[in-house]
PDB file of C-alpha atoms in Angstrom:
ATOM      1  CA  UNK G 149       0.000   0.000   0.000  1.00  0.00           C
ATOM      2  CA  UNK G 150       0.802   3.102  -0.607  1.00  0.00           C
ATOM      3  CA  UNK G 151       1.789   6.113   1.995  1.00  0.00           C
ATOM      4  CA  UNK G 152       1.180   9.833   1.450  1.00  0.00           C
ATOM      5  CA  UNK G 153       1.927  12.711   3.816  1.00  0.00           C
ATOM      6  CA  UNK G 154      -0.400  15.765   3.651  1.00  0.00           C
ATOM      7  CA  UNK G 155       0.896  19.396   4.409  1.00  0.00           C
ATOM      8  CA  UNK G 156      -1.182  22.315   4.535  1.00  0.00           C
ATOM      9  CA  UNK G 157      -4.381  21.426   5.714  1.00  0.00           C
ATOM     10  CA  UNK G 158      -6.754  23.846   6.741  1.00  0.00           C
ATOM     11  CA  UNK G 159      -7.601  24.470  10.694  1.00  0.00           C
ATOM     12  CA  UNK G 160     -11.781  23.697   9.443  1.00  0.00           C
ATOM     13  CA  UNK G 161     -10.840  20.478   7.537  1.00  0.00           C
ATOM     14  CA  UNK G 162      -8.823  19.499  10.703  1.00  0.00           C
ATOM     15  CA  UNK G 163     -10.968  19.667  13.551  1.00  0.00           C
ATOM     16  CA  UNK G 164     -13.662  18.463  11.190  1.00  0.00           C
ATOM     17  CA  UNK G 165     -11.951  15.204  10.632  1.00  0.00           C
ATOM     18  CA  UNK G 166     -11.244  15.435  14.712  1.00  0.00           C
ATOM     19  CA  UNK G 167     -14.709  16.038  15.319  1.00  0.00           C
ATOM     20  CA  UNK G 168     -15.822  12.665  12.736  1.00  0.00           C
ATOM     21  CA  UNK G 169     -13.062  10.768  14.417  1.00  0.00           C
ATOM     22  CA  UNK G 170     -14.329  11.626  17.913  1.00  0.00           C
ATOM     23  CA  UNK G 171     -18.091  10.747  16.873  1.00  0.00           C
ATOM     24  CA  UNK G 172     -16.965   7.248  15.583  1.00  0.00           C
ATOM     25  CA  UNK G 173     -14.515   6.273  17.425  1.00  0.00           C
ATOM     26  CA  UNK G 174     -11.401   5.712  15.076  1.00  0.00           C
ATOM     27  CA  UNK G 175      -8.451   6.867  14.560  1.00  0.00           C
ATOM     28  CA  UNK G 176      -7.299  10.148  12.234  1.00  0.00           C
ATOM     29  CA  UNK G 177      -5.559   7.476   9.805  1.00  0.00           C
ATOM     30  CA  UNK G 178      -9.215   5.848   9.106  1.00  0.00           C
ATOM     31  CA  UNK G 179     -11.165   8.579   9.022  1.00  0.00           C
ATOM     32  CA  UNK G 180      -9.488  10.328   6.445  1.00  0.00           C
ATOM     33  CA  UNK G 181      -9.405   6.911   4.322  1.00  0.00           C
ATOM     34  CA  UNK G 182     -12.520   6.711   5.006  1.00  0.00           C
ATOM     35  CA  UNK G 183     -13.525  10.151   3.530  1.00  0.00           C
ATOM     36  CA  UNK G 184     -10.889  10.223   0.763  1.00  0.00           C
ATOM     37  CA  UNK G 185     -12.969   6.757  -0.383  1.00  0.00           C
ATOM     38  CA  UNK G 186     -16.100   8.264  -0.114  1.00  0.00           C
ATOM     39  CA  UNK G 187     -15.082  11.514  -2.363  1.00  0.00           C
ATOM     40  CA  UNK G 188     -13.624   8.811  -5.211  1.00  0.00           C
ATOM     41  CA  UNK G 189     -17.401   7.132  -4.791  1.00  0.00           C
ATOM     42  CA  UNK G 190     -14.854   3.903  -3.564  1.00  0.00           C
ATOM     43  CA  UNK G 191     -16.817   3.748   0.015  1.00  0.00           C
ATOM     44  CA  UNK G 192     -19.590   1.501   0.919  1.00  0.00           C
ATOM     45  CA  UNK G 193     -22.662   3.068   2.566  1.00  0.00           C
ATOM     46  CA  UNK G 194     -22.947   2.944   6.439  1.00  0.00           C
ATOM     47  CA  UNK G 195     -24.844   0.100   7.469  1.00  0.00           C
ATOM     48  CA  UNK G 196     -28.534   0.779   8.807  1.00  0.00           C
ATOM     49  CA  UNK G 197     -29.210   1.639  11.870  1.00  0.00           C
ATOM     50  CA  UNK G 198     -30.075  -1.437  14.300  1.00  0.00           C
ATOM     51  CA  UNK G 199     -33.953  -1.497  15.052  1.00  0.00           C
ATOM     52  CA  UNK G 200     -34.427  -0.447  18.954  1.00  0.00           C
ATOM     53  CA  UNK G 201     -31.042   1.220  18.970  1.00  0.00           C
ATOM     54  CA  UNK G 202     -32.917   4.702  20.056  1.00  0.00           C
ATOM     55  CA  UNK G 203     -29.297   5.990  20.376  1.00  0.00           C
ATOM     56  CA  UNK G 204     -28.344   6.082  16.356  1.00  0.00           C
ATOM     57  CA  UNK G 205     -31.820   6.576  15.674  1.00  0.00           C
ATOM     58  CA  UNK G 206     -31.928  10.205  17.611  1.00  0.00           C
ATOM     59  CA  UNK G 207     -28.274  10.518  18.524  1.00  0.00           C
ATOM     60  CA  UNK G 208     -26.488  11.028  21.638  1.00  0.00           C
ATOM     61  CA  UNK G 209     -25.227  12.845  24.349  1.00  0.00           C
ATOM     62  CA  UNK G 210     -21.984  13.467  24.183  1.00  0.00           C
ATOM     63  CA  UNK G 211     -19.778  14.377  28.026  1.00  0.00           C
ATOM     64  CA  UNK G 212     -20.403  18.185  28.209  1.00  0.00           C
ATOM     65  CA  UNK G 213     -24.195  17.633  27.576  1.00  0.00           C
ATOM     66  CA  UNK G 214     -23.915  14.174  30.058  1.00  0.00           C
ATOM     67  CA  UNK G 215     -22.606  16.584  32.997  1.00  0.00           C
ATOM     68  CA  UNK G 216     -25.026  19.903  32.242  1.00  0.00           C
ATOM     69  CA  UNK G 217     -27.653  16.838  32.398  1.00  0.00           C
ATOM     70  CA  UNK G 218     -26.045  15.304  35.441  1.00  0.00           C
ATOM     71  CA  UNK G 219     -25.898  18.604  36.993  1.00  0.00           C
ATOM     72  CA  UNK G 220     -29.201  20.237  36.552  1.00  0.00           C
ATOM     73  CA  UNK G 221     -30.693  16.754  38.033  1.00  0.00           C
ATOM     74  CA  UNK G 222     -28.573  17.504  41.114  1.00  0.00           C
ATOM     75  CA  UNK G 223     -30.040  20.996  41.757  1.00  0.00           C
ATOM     76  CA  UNK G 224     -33.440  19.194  42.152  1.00  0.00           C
ATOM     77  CA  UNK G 225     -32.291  17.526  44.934  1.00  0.00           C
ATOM     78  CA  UNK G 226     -30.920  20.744  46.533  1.00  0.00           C
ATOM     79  CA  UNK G 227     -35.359  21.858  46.580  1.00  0.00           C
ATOM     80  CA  UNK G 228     -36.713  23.479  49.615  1.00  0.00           C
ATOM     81  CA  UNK G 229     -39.240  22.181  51.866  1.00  0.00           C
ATOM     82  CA  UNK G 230     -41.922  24.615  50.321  1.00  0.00           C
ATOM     83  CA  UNK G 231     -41.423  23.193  46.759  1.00  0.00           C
ATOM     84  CA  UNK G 232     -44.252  22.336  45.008  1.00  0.00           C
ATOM     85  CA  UNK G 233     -45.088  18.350  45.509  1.00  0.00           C
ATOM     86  CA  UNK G 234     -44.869  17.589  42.048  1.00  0.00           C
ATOM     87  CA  UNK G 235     -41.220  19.010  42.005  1.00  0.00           C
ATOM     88  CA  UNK G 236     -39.513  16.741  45.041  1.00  0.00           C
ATOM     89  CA  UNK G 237     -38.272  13.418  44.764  1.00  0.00           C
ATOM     90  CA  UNK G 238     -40.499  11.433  46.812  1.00  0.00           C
ATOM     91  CA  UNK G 239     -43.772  12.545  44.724  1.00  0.00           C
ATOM     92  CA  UNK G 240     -41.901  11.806  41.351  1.00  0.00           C
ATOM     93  CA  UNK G 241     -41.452   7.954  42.050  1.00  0.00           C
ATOM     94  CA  UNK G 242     -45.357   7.583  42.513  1.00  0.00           C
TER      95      UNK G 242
END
């Protein structure tokens, strides 16, 4: 195989192919084979998604949305007494 060594690439390409490599889960090196097969219509499509799998289906959270979640959820336990009953933690459960 054959190796090539790219110079020059622009800070949007960059973090894009970050951001893609991030989202999947690969490395750099297979992302960017990945996309240069895809622009020479060499790629095969992405498989479907896997019925029941709500998480490809509508996405997901990634960590800074997890811990905004995480924390907002926290504050609810922080309520005072007076709190409406439908906001405190022992009503919800019912």
């Amino acid at each position: 195989m054959a190796d090539f060594l790219l110079r020059d690439i622009d800070e949007r390409v960059a973090e894009r192919v970050k951001e893609m490599a991030r989202q999947k889960g690969w490395p750099l090196n297979d992302v960017i084979l990945h996309l240069i097969r895809q622009a020479l219509g060499l790629a095969e499509p992405d498989p479907p998604p896997v019925p029941g799998d709500i998480a490809r289906l509508a996405g997901a959270w990634g960590d800074d949305e997890s811990k905004a979640f995480e924390a907002a959820m926290r504050a609810f336990s922080n309520l005072p007494d007076d709190a409406p009953a439908y906001m405190k933690d022992d009503e919800v459960a019912r």
